[in-house]
Each structure stands twice: as C-alpha cells, then as structure tokens.
GROMACS .gro file of C-alpha atoms in nm:
model
  448
    1UNK     CA    1   3.550  -1.786   0.755
    2UNK     CA    2   3.134  -1.914   0.670
    3UNK     CA    3   2.848  -1.655   0.786
    4UNK     CA    4   2.614  -1.820   0.970
    5UNK     CA    5   2.259  -1.837   1.037
    6UNK     CA    6   2.323  -1.699   1.408
    7UNK     CA    7   2.571  -1.450   1.323
    8UNK     CA    8   2.285  -1.304   1.037
    9UNK     CA    9   2.007  -1.299   1.280
   10UNK     CA   10   2.257  -1.119   1.510
   11UNK     CA   11   2.346  -0.841   1.275
   12UNK     CA   12   1.949  -0.756   1.174
   13UNK     CA   13   1.881  -0.815   1.578
   14UNK     CA   14   2.160  -0.523   1.671
   15UNK     CA   15   1.963  -0.290   1.371
   16UNK     CA   16   1.680  -0.346   1.620
   17UNK     CA   17   1.840  -0.261   1.974
   18UNK     CA   18   2.000   0.040   1.801
   19UNK     CA   19   1.628   0.165   1.611
   20UNK     CA   20   1.488   0.515   1.748
   21UNK     CA   21   1.132   0.413   1.768
   22UNK     CA   22   0.816   0.688   1.677
   23UNK     CA   23   1.096   0.820   1.393
   24UNK     CA   24   0.928   0.666   1.088
   25UNK     CA   25   1.139   0.710   0.850
   26UNK     CA   26   1.388   0.475   1.047
   27UNK     CA   27   1.119   0.231   1.052
   28UNK     CA   28   1.303  -0.118   0.984
   29UNK     CA   29   1.115  -0.409   0.795
   30UNK     CA   30   1.238  -0.764   0.948
   31UNK     CA   31   1.127  -0.934   0.641
   32UNK     CA   32   1.292  -0.681   0.413
   33UNK     CA   33   1.632  -0.734   0.655
   34UNK     CA   34   1.601  -1.100   0.553
   35UNK     CA   35   1.587  -1.082   0.167
   36UNK     CA   36   1.932  -0.829   0.196
   37UNK     CA   37   2.054  -1.128   0.437
   38UNK     CA   38   1.943  -1.373   0.156
   39UNK     CA   39   2.032  -1.215  -0.167
   40UNK     CA   40   2.410  -1.070  -0.042
   41UNK     CA   41   2.724  -1.300  -0.073
   42UNK     CA   42   2.765  -1.413   0.298
   43UNK     CA   43   2.477  -1.576   0.242
   44UNK     CA   44   2.541  -1.740  -0.093
   45UNK     CA   45   2.677  -2.118   0.025
   46UNK     CA   46   2.340  -2.100   0.258
   47UNK     CA   47   2.000  -2.415   0.159
   48UNK     CA   48   1.733  -2.356   0.233
   49UNK     CA   49   1.797  -2.482   0.629
   50UNK     CA   50   1.982  -2.179   0.734
   51UNK     CA   51   1.770  -1.934   0.564
   52UNK     CA   52   1.475  -2.114   0.759
   53UNK     CA   53   1.677  -2.175   1.099
   54UNK     CA   54   1.767  -1.750   1.042
   55UNK     CA   55   1.386  -1.670   0.995
   56UNK     CA   56   1.308  -1.861   1.298
   57UNK     CA   57   1.581  -1.657   1.567
   58UNK     CA   58   1.495  -1.314   1.483
   59UNK     CA   59   1.125  -1.400   1.413
   60UNK     CA   60   1.150  -1.639   1.792
   61UNK     CA   61   1.309  -1.307   1.974
   62UNK     CA   62   1.136  -1.011   1.795
   63UNK     CA   63   0.800  -1.195   1.936
   64UNK     CA   64   0.964  -1.248   2.298
   65UNK     CA   65   1.159  -0.935   2.314
   66UNK     CA   66   0.959  -0.751   2.608
   67UNK     CA   67   0.985  -1.065   2.768
   68UNK     CA   68   1.342  -1.125   2.731
   69UNK     CA   69   1.444  -0.763   2.791
   70UNK     CA   70   1.197  -0.785   3.139
   71UNK     CA   71   1.417  -1.078   3.258
   72UNK     CA   72   1.766  -0.955   3.178
   73UNK     CA   73   1.641  -0.611   3.308
   74UNK     CA   74   1.620  -0.760   3.641
   75UNK     CA   75   1.853  -0.952   3.658
   76UNK     CA   76   2.157  -0.732   3.551
   77UNK     CA   77   2.368  -0.508   3.764
   78UNK     CA   78   2.390  -0.263   3.516
   79UNK     CA   79   2.120  -0.035   3.359
   80UNK     CA   80   2.010  -0.213   3.023
   81UNK     CA   81   2.026   0.165   2.881
   82UNK     CA   82   2.422   0.114   2.941
   83UNK     CA   83   2.442  -0.211   2.772
   84UNK     CA   84   2.635  -0.219   2.429
   85UNK     CA   85   2.358  -0.309   2.139
   86UNK     CA   86   2.527  -0.569   1.997
   87UNK     CA   87   2.571  -0.725   2.360
   88UNK     CA   88   2.196  -0.666   2.410
   89UNK     CA   89   2.146  -0.831   2.110
   90UNK     CA   90   2.296  -1.107   2.164
   91UNK     CA   91   2.169  -1.240   2.489
   92UNK     CA   92   1.799  -1.180   2.305
   93UNK     CA   93   1.933  -1.439   2.103
   94UNK     CA   94   2.073  -1.664   2.331
   95UNK     CA   95   1.797  -1.590   2.574
   96UNK     CA   96   1.573  -1.747   2.269
   97UNK     CA   97   1.791  -2.001   2.227
   98UNK     CA   98   1.812  -2.117   2.576
   99UNK     CA   99   1.406  -2.079   2.651
  100UNK     CA  100   1.217  -2.113   2.317
  101UNK     CA  101   1.437  -2.275   2.046
  102UNK     CA  102   1.323  -2.633   1.954
  103UNK     CA  103   1.556  -2.882   1.971
  104UNK     CA  104   1.900  -2.644   2.078
  105UNK     CA  105   2.002  -2.799   2.417
  106UNK     CA  106   2.090  -2.522   2.663
  107UNK     CA  107   2.471  -2.620   2.705
  108UNK     CA  108   2.454  -2.572   2.294
  109UNK     CA  109   2.268  -2.216   2.342
  110UNK     CA  110   2.523  -2.104   2.634
  111UNK     CA  111   2.824  -2.268   2.445
  112UNK     CA  112   2.768  -2.103   2.115
  113UNK     CA  113   2.612  -1.764   2.227
  114UNK     CA  114   2.942  -1.689   2.391
  115UNK     CA  115   3.142  -1.809   2.073
  116UNK     CA  116   2.963  -1.579   1.904
  117UNK     CA  117   3.085  -1.324   2.122
  118UNK     CA  118   3.401  -1.439   2.118
  119UNK     CA  119   3.412  -1.447   1.657
  120UNK     CA  120   3.285  -1.092   1.719
  121UNK     CA  121   3.567  -0.978   1.907
  122UNK     CA  122   3.385  -0.829   2.216
  123UNK     CA  123   3.535  -0.794   2.517
  124UNK     CA  124   3.643  -1.013   2.742
  125UNK     CA  125   3.414  -0.793   2.994
  126UNK     CA  126   3.151  -0.838   2.810
  127UNK     CA  127   3.146  -1.193   2.712
  128UNK     CA  128   3.228  -1.274   3.071
  129UNK     CA  129   2.843  -1.091   3.103
  130UNK     CA  130   2.709  -1.268   2.748
  131UNK     CA  131   2.800  -1.566   2.971
  132UNK     CA  132   2.678  -1.440   3.387
  133UNK     CA  133   2.325  -1.346   3.193
  134UNK     CA  134   2.254  -1.669   3.034
  135UNK     CA  135   2.357  -1.853   3.320
  136UNK     CA  136   2.184  -1.655   3.518
  137UNK     CA  137   1.868  -1.752   3.369
  138UNK     CA  138   1.928  -2.122   3.290
  139UNK     CA  139   1.971  -2.120   3.713
  140UNK     CA  140   1.634  -1.836   3.731
  141UNK     CA  141   1.452  -2.093   3.477
  142UNK     CA  142   1.529  -2.416   3.669
  143UNK     CA  143   1.454  -2.327   4.023
  144UNK     CA  144   1.150  -2.146   3.896
  145UNK     CA  145   1.235  -1.770   4.066
  146UNK     CA  146   1.100  -1.587   3.770
  147UNK     CA  147   0.719  -1.476   3.878
  148UNK     CA  148   0.596  -1.183   3.601
  149UNK     CA  149   0.279  -0.972   3.733
  150UNK     CA  150  -0.020  -1.155   3.745
  151UNK     CA  151  -0.280  -1.017   3.492
  152UNK     CA  152  -0.531  -0.981   3.710
  153UNK     CA  153  -0.290  -0.771   4.001
  154UNK     CA  154  -0.103  -0.564   3.709
  155UNK     CA  155  -0.307  -0.697   3.362
  156UNK     CA  156  -0.061  -0.409   3.135
  157UNK     CA  157   0.256  -0.530   3.317
  158UNK     CA  158   0.137  -0.875   3.213
  159UNK     CA  159   0.089  -0.799   2.941
  160UNK     CA  160   0.404  -0.667   2.789
  161UNK     CA  161   0.641  -0.877   3.043
  162UNK     CA  162   0.452  -1.243   2.907
  163UNK     CA  163   0.252  -1.163   2.617
  164UNK     CA  164   0.524  -0.908   2.438
  165UNK     CA  165   0.188  -0.621   2.408
  166UNK     CA  166   0.428  -0.328   2.482
  167UNK     CA  167   0.222  -0.138   2.826
  168UNK     CA  168   0.055   0.168   2.622
  169UNK     CA  169  -0.079  -0.067   2.391
  170UNK     CA  170  -0.227  -0.290   2.637
  171UNK     CA  171  -0.369  -0.048   2.816
  172UNK     CA  172  -0.563   0.074   2.489
  173UNK     CA  173  -0.692  -0.304   2.416
  174UNK     CA  174  -0.799  -0.343   2.746
  175UNK     CA  175  -1.042  -0.031   2.789
  176UNK     CA  176  -1.140  -0.079   2.416
  177UNK     CA  177  -1.211  -0.437   2.416
  178UNK     CA  178  -1.231  -0.563   2.790
  179UNK     CA  179  -1.013  -0.793   2.958
  180UNK     CA  180  -1.106  -1.154   2.783
  181UNK     CA  181  -1.043  -1.022   2.469
  182UNK     CA  182  -0.772  -0.856   2.471
  183UNK     CA  183  -0.590  -1.162   2.655
  184UNK     CA  184  -0.721  -1.390   2.340
  185UNK     CA  185  -0.565  -1.108   2.118
  186UNK     CA  186  -0.204  -1.133   2.329
  187UNK     CA  187  -0.212  -1.510   2.331
  188UNK     CA  188  -0.193  -1.497   1.914
  189UNK     CA  189   0.110  -1.280   1.897
  190UNK     CA  190   0.317  -1.637   2.053
  191UNK     CA  191   0.315  -1.802   1.734
  192UNK     CA  192   0.296  -1.699   1.413
  193UNK     CA  193  -0.016  -1.698   1.204
  194UNK     CA  194  -0.033  -2.023   0.925
  195UNK     CA  195  -0.044  -1.963   0.568
  196UNK     CA  196  -0.344  -1.815   0.334
  197UNK     CA  197  -0.436  -1.813  -0.024
  198UNK     CA  198  -0.718  -1.668  -0.168
  199UNK     CA  199  -0.808  -1.841  -0.481
  200UNK     CA  200  -0.830  -1.638  -0.828
  201UNK     CA  201  -1.146  -1.746  -0.960
  202UNK     CA  202  -1.058  -1.545  -1.279
  203UNK     CA  203  -0.812  -1.885  -1.342
  204UNK     CA  204  -0.979  -2.210  -1.122
  205UNK     CA  205  -1.188  -2.278  -0.838
  206UNK     CA  206  -1.104  -2.337  -0.446
  207UNK     CA  207  -1.215  -2.703  -0.520
  208UNK     CA  208  -0.965  -2.710  -0.796
  209UNK     CA  209  -0.672  -2.550  -0.602
  210UNK     CA  210  -0.717  -2.832  -0.337
  211UNK     CA  211  -0.674  -3.026  -0.540
  212UNK     CA  212  -0.387  -2.952  -0.730
  213UNK     CA  213  -0.220  -2.794  -0.398
  214UNK     CA  214  -0.256  -3.162  -0.212
  215UNK     CA  215  -0.142  -3.407  -0.498
  216UNK     CA  216   0.193  -3.209  -0.406
  217UNK     CA  217   0.152  -3.324  -0.038
  218UNK     CA  218   0.039  -2.939   0.068
  219UNK     CA  219  -0.258  -2.992   0.317
  220UNK     CA  220  -0.512  -2.660   0.277
  221UNK     CA  221  -0.915  -2.642   0.328
  222UNK     CA  222  -1.159  -2.446   0.365
  223UNK     CA  223  -1.227  -2.297   0.744
  224UNK     CA  224  -1.584  -2.238   0.865
  225UNK     CA  225  -1.625  -1.897   0.856
  226UNK     CA  226  -1.342  -1.869   0.609
  227UNK     CA  227  -1.422  -1.659   0.279
  228UNK     CA  228  -1.508  -1.916   0.023
  229UNK     CA  229  -1.216  -1.832  -0.206
  230UNK     CA  230  -0.948  -1.869   0.040
  231UNK     CA  231  -0.733  -2.148   0.126
  232UNK     CA  232  -0.601  -2.182   0.506
  233UNK     CA  233  -0.217  -2.453   0.440
  234UNK     CA  234  -0.138  -2.665   0.754
  235UNK     CA  235   0.266  -2.743   0.805
  236UNK     CA  236   0.422  -2.572   0.501
  237UNK     CA  237   0.756  -2.374   0.554
  238UNK     CA  238   0.846  -2.270   0.191
  239UNK     CA  239   0.791  -1.948  -0.006
  240UNK     CA  240   0.429  -1.989  -0.167
  241UNK     CA  241   0.604  -1.930  -0.484
  242UNK     CA  242   0.746  -2.253  -0.548
  243UNK     CA  243   0.357  -2.360  -0.484
  244UNK     CA  244   0.223  -2.512  -0.778
  245UNK     CA  245  -0.025  -2.261  -0.964
  246UNK     CA  246   0.174  -1.985  -0.847
  247UNK     CA  247   0.309  -1.877  -1.201
  248UNK     CA  248  -0.053  -1.971  -1.383
  249UNK     CA  249  -0.212  -1.664  -1.143
  250UNK     CA  250  -0.383  -1.926  -0.963
  251UNK     CA  251  -0.387  -1.794  -0.615
  252UNK     CA  252  -0.241  -1.418  -0.409
  253UNK     CA  253  -0.120  -1.466  -0.079
  254UNK     CA  254  -0.369  -1.322   0.141
  255UNK     CA  255  -0.440  -1.301   0.532
  256UNK     CA  256  -0.779  -1.445   0.543
  257UNK     CA  257  -0.962  -1.135   0.674
  258UNK     CA  258  -0.861  -0.942   0.470
  259UNK     CA  259  -1.012  -1.112   0.228
  260UNK     CA  260  -1.274  -1.019   0.383
  261UNK     CA  261  -1.278  -0.654   0.250
  262UNK     CA  262  -1.281  -0.669  -0.100
  263UNK     CA  263  -1.671  -0.853   0.013
  264UNK     CA  264  -1.761  -0.659   0.200
  265UNK     CA  265  -1.720  -0.376  -0.041
  266UNK     CA  266  -1.949  -0.614  -0.282
  267UNK     CA  267  -1.915  -0.397  -0.628
  268UNK     CA  268  -2.099  -0.605  -0.930
  269UNK     CA  269  -1.987  -0.680  -1.234
  270UNK     CA  270  -2.021  -0.387  -1.520
  271UNK     CA  271  -1.952  -0.126  -1.237
  272UNK     CA  272  -1.655   0.169  -1.256
  273UNK     CA  273  -1.462   0.051  -0.918
  274UNK     CA  274  -1.177   0.287  -0.750
  275UNK     CA  275  -0.940   0.064  -0.525
  276UNK     CA  276  -0.792   0.420  -0.397
  277UNK     CA  277  -0.476   0.266  -0.221
  278UNK     CA  278  -0.400  -0.003  -0.444
  279UNK     CA  279  -0.058  -0.171  -0.385
  280UNK     CA  280   0.000  -0.408  -0.392
  281UNK     CA  281  -0.330  -0.558  -0.542
  282UNK     CA  282  -0.418  -0.787  -0.339
  283UNK     CA  283  -0.755  -0.660  -0.253
  284UNK     CA  284  -0.727  -0.478  -0.604
  285UNK     CA  285  -0.736  -0.819  -0.803
  286UNK     CA  286  -0.985  -0.960  -0.572
  287UNK     CA  287  -1.229  -0.670  -0.666
  288UNK     CA  288  -1.132  -0.768  -1.042
  289UNK     CA  289  -1.222  -1.146  -0.971
  290UNK     CA  290  -1.565  -1.094  -0.818
  291UNK     CA  291  -1.618  -0.849  -1.080
  292UNK     CA  292  -1.563  -1.135  -1.318
  293UNK     CA  293  -1.319  -0.898  -1.529
  294UNK     CA  294  -1.629  -0.642  -1.629
  295UNK     CA  295  -1.662  -0.318  -1.550
  296UNK     CA  296  -1.393  -0.065  -1.504
  297UNK     CA  297  -1.120  -0.075  -1.218
  298UNK     CA  298  -0.908   0.227  -1.119
  299UNK     CA  299  -0.593   0.137  -0.866
  300UNK     CA  300  -0.419   0.443  -0.791
  301UNK     CA  301  -0.088   0.439  -0.576
  302UNK     CA  302   0.184   0.745  -0.567
  303UNK     CA  303   0.451   0.498  -0.568
  304UNK     CA  304   0.613   0.388  -0.931
  305UNK     CA  305   0.785   0.098  -0.785
  306UNK     CA  306   0.454  -0.028  -0.623
  307UNK     CA  307   0.304  -0.004  -0.883
  308UNK     CA  308   0.480  -0.173  -1.123
  309UNK     CA  309   0.473  -0.431  -0.838
  310UNK     CA  310   0.032  -0.482  -0.847
  311UNK     CA  311   0.068  -0.451  -1.226
  312UNK     CA  312   0.303  -0.720  -1.209
  313UNK     CA  313  -0.005  -0.954  -1.002
  314UNK     CA  314  -0.239  -0.836  -1.200
  315UNK     CA  315  -0.064  -0.983  -1.503
  316UNK     CA  316   0.019  -1.284  -1.398
  317UNK     CA  317  -0.364  -1.299  -1.199
  318UNK     CA  318  -0.514  -1.264  -1.537
  319UNK     CA  319  -0.692  -0.917  -1.468
  320UNK     CA  320  -0.758  -0.703  -1.748
  321UNK     CA  321  -1.036  -0.447  -1.706
  322UNK     CA  322  -0.740  -0.222  -1.499
  323UNK     CA  323  -0.709   0.099  -1.559
  324UNK     CA  324  -0.386   0.258  -1.345
  325UNK     CA  325  -0.322   0.606  -1.206
  326UNK     CA  326   0.073   0.664  -1.090
  327UNK     CA  327  -0.070   0.913  -0.837
  328UNK     CA  328  -0.105   1.142  -0.518
  329UNK     CA  329  -0.503   0.948  -0.381
  330UNK     CA  330  -0.576   1.278  -0.252
  331UNK     CA  331  -0.545   1.437  -0.654
  332UNK     CA  332  -0.712   1.128  -0.789
  333UNK     CA  333  -1.017   1.172  -1.008
  334UNK     CA  334  -1.164   0.988  -1.296
  335UNK     CA  335  -1.181   1.130  -1.657
  336UNK     CA  336  -1.427   1.389  -1.731
  337UNK     CA  337  -1.621   1.447  -1.437
  338UNK     CA  338  -1.697   1.116  -1.380
  339UNK     CA  339  -1.867   0.892  -1.089
  340UNK     CA  340  -1.722   0.565  -0.983
  341UNK     CA  341  -1.953   0.307  -0.826
  342UNK     CA  342  -1.774   0.223  -0.606
  343UNK     CA  343  -1.486   0.291  -0.351
  344UNK     CA  344  -1.226   0.101  -0.162
  345UNK     CA  345  -1.013   0.319   0.072
  346UNK     CA  346  -0.774   0.051   0.217
  347UNK     CA  347  -0.611   0.350   0.463
  348UNK     CA  348  -0.233   0.347   0.564
  349UNK     CA  349  -0.252   0.269   0.896
  350UNK     CA  350  -0.027   0.141   1.245
  351UNK     CA  351  -0.056  -0.193   1.108
  352UNK     CA  352  -0.210  -0.313   1.467
  353UNK     CA  353  -0.366  -0.576   1.342
  354UNK     CA  354  -0.127  -0.722   1.183
  355UNK     CA  355   0.175  -0.798   1.394
  356UNK     CA  356   0.124  -1.149   1.492
  357UNK     CA  357   0.296  -1.189   1.172
  358UNK     CA  358   0.528  -0.894   1.199
  359UNK     CA  359   0.606  -0.829   1.524
  360UNK     CA  360   0.886  -0.587   1.411
  361UNK     CA  361   0.596  -0.309   1.461
  362UNK     CA  362   0.549  -0.332   1.772
  363UNK     CA  363   0.916  -0.214   1.859
  364UNK     CA  364   0.853   0.123   1.686
  365UNK     CA  365   0.514   0.228   1.739
  366UNK     CA  366   0.433   0.459   1.982
  367UNK     CA  367   0.147   0.609   2.074
  368UNK     CA  368   0.179   0.900   1.953
  369UNK     CA  369   0.154   0.789   1.578
  370UNK     CA  370  -0.184   0.703   1.597
  371UNK     CA  371  -0.286   1.048   1.572
  372UNK     CA  372  -0.046   1.135   1.268
  373UNK     CA  373  -0.232   0.813   1.014
  374UNK     CA  374  -0.557   0.948   1.133
  375UNK     CA  375  -0.528   1.289   0.967
  376UNK     CA  376  -0.404   1.120   0.687
  377UNK     CA  377  -0.725   0.821   0.719
  378UNK     CA  378  -0.973   1.100   0.776
  379UNK     CA  379  -0.838   1.332   0.440
  380UNK     CA  380  -0.851   0.977   0.266
  381UNK     CA  381  -1.168   0.875   0.306
  382UNK     CA  382  -1.318   1.206   0.253
  383UNK     CA  383  -1.130   1.206  -0.063
  384UNK     CA  384  -1.298   0.845  -0.184
  385UNK     CA  385  -1.632   0.951  -0.103
  386UNK     CA  386  -1.640   1.263  -0.317
  387UNK     CA  387  -1.583   1.010  -0.598
  388UNK     CA  388  -1.888   0.825  -0.593
  389UNK     CA  389  -2.224   0.922  -0.758
  390UNK     CA  390  -2.505   0.889  -0.587
  391UNK     CA  391  -2.633   0.607  -0.418
  392UNK     CA  392  -2.269   0.456  -0.458
  393UNK     CA  393  -2.097   0.259  -0.169
  394UNK     CA  394  -1.753   0.313  -0.084
  395UNK     CA  395  -1.602   0.093   0.256
  396UNK     CA  396  -1.300   0.237   0.458
  397UNK     CA  397  -1.062  -0.029   0.548
  398UNK     CA  398  -0.762  -0.102   0.781
  399UNK     CA  399  -0.528  -0.336   0.948
  400UNK     CA  400  -0.566  -0.178   1.263
  401UNK     CA  401  -0.739  -0.268   1.579
  402UNK     CA  402  -0.671   0.085   1.771
  403UNK     CA  403  -0.991   0.278   1.762
  404UNK     CA  404  -0.849   0.592   1.674
  405UNK     CA  405  -0.756   0.464   1.346
  406UNK     CA  406  -1.114   0.344   1.276
  407UNK     CA  407  -1.464   0.414   1.433
  408UNK     CA  408  -1.324   0.765   1.558
  409UNK     CA  409  -1.205   0.834   1.209
  410UNK     CA  410  -1.573   0.668   1.039
  411UNK     CA  411  -1.773   0.945   1.276
  412UNK     CA  412  -1.559   1.256   1.242
  413UNK     CA  413  -1.622   1.238   0.860
  414UNK     CA  414  -1.982   1.150   0.863
  415UNK     CA  415  -2.010   1.478   1.120
  416UNK     CA  416  -1.842   1.676   0.821
  417UNK     CA  417  -2.022   1.568   0.566
  418UNK     CA  418  -2.414   1.527   0.592
  419UNK     CA  419  -2.456   1.360   0.232
  420UNK     CA  420  -2.321   1.079   0.349
  421UNK     CA  421  -2.469   0.769   0.602
  422UNK     CA  422  -2.288   0.545   0.736
  423UNK     CA  423  -2.377   0.150   0.671
  424UNK     CA  424  -2.216  -0.100   0.874
  425UNK     CA  425  -1.913  -0.130   1.041
  426UNK     CA  426  -1.730  -0.378   1.159
  427UNK     CA  427  -1.389  -0.460   1.333
  428UNK     CA  428  -1.203  -0.787   1.326
  429UNK     CA  429  -0.922  -0.858   1.596
  430UNK     CA  430  -0.647  -1.072   1.623
  431UNK     CA  431  -0.796  -1.466   1.653
  432UNK     CA  432  -0.743  -1.708   1.489
  433UNK     CA  433  -0.984  -1.639   1.177
  434UNK     CA  434  -0.631  -1.423   1.055
  435UNK     CA  435  -0.574  -1.037   1.135
  436UNK     CA  436  -0.718  -0.751   1.285
  437UNK     CA  437  -0.922  -0.549   1.058
  438UNK     CA  438  -1.155  -0.250   1.059
  439UNK     CA  439  -1.466  -0.207   0.762
  440UNK     CA  440  -1.687   0.038   0.784
  441UNK     CA  441  -1.962   0.102   0.462
  442UNK     CA  442  -2.087   0.427   0.343
  443UNK     CA  443  -2.327   0.523   0.093
  444UNK     CA  444  -2.324   0.893  -0.038
  445UNK     CA  445  -2.709   1.022  -0.060
  446UNK     CA  446  -2.626   1.311  -0.306
  447UNK     CA  447  -2.410   1.488  -0.448
  448UNK     CA  448  -2.298   1.871  -0.370
   0.00000   0.00000   0.00000
C-alpha cells in the first residue's frame, strides 16, 4: 500500500500529541520530523507535490492546534485527555482539511479522514467518533454556532482559541506589549513568513542577485526599512538550495530581523571579533562580509556537527578570516591573553520570536523554561564582556520576545558588572518585517 502524504502527516502529528511539555530532552523539531519522512524509503516514490502537501498539512495543523482543540473539546462527550493520541491527531488533521485546507472539498476531507482511520485499523468506535466529531464541526460551521471568547472580554482565552497563543504566553504579551501590539503579533501567526535571503556581499551585490533571481522567474525585492543586503521573495515555495546562486555562495537564508543583529554590532575591517554562539553561521558569515574579509573572526561552537555545518557555510560563502573553536562558549578565551574589539552573544533562547515559522515551539515551551534559559544567558553575556578590550563593544541578542530573557538579563548583568555601560537596546516584535528579536549593545569601560 502506498504511503501517502496524509498518512505521513498523521504520524508526525501523533508524535506531537504524545509529547511531554517542558521536557527539553524530548523536544520535537517539525523540520527534522519532515526531513526524516522525506528521506525514508516509504516516501521514495513521492513527487514534489506530495512533499509540499505533507508540509502544508503538518504546519497548518500546528498553526491551528489550540483553536482546533477548543472546538473539539467543546463538542466531545469525553474528556479530551481520554481520547487516544492517534485519534486526537487524526481529528486535528481532518479539521484542517475541513476548515482551512485550500481546494479540499468538505466531502473529500471527511471521507478521506474516515478512510485513513479504517486503513490504520482503528476500532469501529474510534472511526465512528472521528466521523461524528467532524460532521458535528461541519454542522456547527454551517450554522455559525462556534463563537470563541471576545478579545475585549477574555483576551488570553481569545488569543488561544483564535490565534493559537497559549494562555500563559498571551498573558505575558498583554502585560509587556499591551493589547494592540499583542493582537497584531498574534494575527501574524496564522501564516508563514516570506522567504528572506541575505545577499553575501563578499561574492555579489543585492542588485546583481536580484537580477539573477528575476531572470529565473523568482520575484524578489529589497523592502523599505530592511537591511540593504536582504531580499524578500514572494510566491516562492521550493527549496532555497535550488535557487540560482546558492552553490556559488551568493546568499544565506536568513530572516530580515536576524540580519539586523550583525549590523547592530557594526564590526570594522581589521578588527578582532568573536561570535560566541556561532552555529549555524548566518550571523558569523554576515560579520565577515561587514568586515570585508579583513581582520580575525572567531566562531565558537561546542557541538562538532554544528561546527562542521558552520565551516561548510563559511566555505560556500567565501569567508577567509574565520578562526574556529569547538568548545564550550563559557570556557573560550583568545590565544595569548588577547582581547576582542567586538563580541556577539547570540544566546540560546526560547525562540519565541520565531514562532511564526516554528509553531512547534508553542506546543512544547512552558513558562517555567524562560527562567532556565535566562540563567545561561546571563553567564554567556558576562563571559562575552570579559573577552573585550577596554572600549570594546558587545551585542547580546535573542530571537525571543520575553523580558525574562531580554531586558531582565541586560539589567542583571549591568548590576553585576559596574565597568560596563548599556549603549542601546531594541526589541523587534513579530511583524511583517520578520521574526521577533532583542538586541542590546554594551561597552566595556575598563578591564578589571
């Protein structure tokens, strides 16, 4: 029997149903799950359309996870926790095809979902439950009977049941960002962001790469207020590896706001610069380009496989000033007691700023995790500052939206390091401009 895209999506979604929130060693990465499916023997006969359909199904369900759960819970005669994970996953998959799947007729969504249950060998009771629940949602949808909580009356519940923002996170956003900006960010989560490329100015120019892409039928543009080396593509859904210029190192796939981080550090040619949390190398190679391949650029990464990937990217992009240190960032020091002109600490974080492209984060992150990240982030920032010469500057950055990982970390370090001053900080929310990012630039006034 042929292994279909729907069956693959069901298997992946079932894994998320069985997940344990807060157990970091069990964290599932949707991209990795899809890659395992695509490289398996079961999908060997798939066409590109099958891969796109499987990707659309899995990402589509994860982007509507909480709204679907609210509707199904309200209709189910059983507590949701008592419904078996395979059945829960199949119901979500059927609901996506019924309510949000483009060009999938309702009868096809219903019939195919029930047939999937039969082919998998679910019990007659489970098959009847799936069929009954989906038909109940269809009737409810036709009658307009599903009315979620209003944003004004119950903002956190509204954010969860309409926009897929967990209630604990919605409450934090409302506290730190206010109602207007919180709702604007939440609405962004319904759709994936466009693909953004950072032009590698060591090899080409934004104008020349744009011409090359446009000649291949790829629509792209440098958008207003974007970093000048960023091109945003529209209507492109293939693999960036297949784009012209990739093999020649003409670009690196990088979010537009992520590209602001290296510019915020503002390295100069000839300087000694350290990227303390370097893999996979997007910001490292950007720093090299801003330095015009002149000076010394240290990339620190403790995982050998990630370091190998970074070096591969650096080679493809023509970076020649790279020095690598495969070790824990907290133990790294420059040779012979040297000091750096600039240090980048792009710290490991919750990734809350990237949930538009990584909706799987929302299913597994807990509020408790934020403080655990902050402990490591403070240590990394303090160590990064210790590598600077007097007058040197460091940038602390996260792809997070939460003050616990951002402003609170900056202020705690300032309190502990009286010889350091904060020059500037910025918080970019999730927007049409890109992912959410925090950046703070510090200066070391004197070496202690």
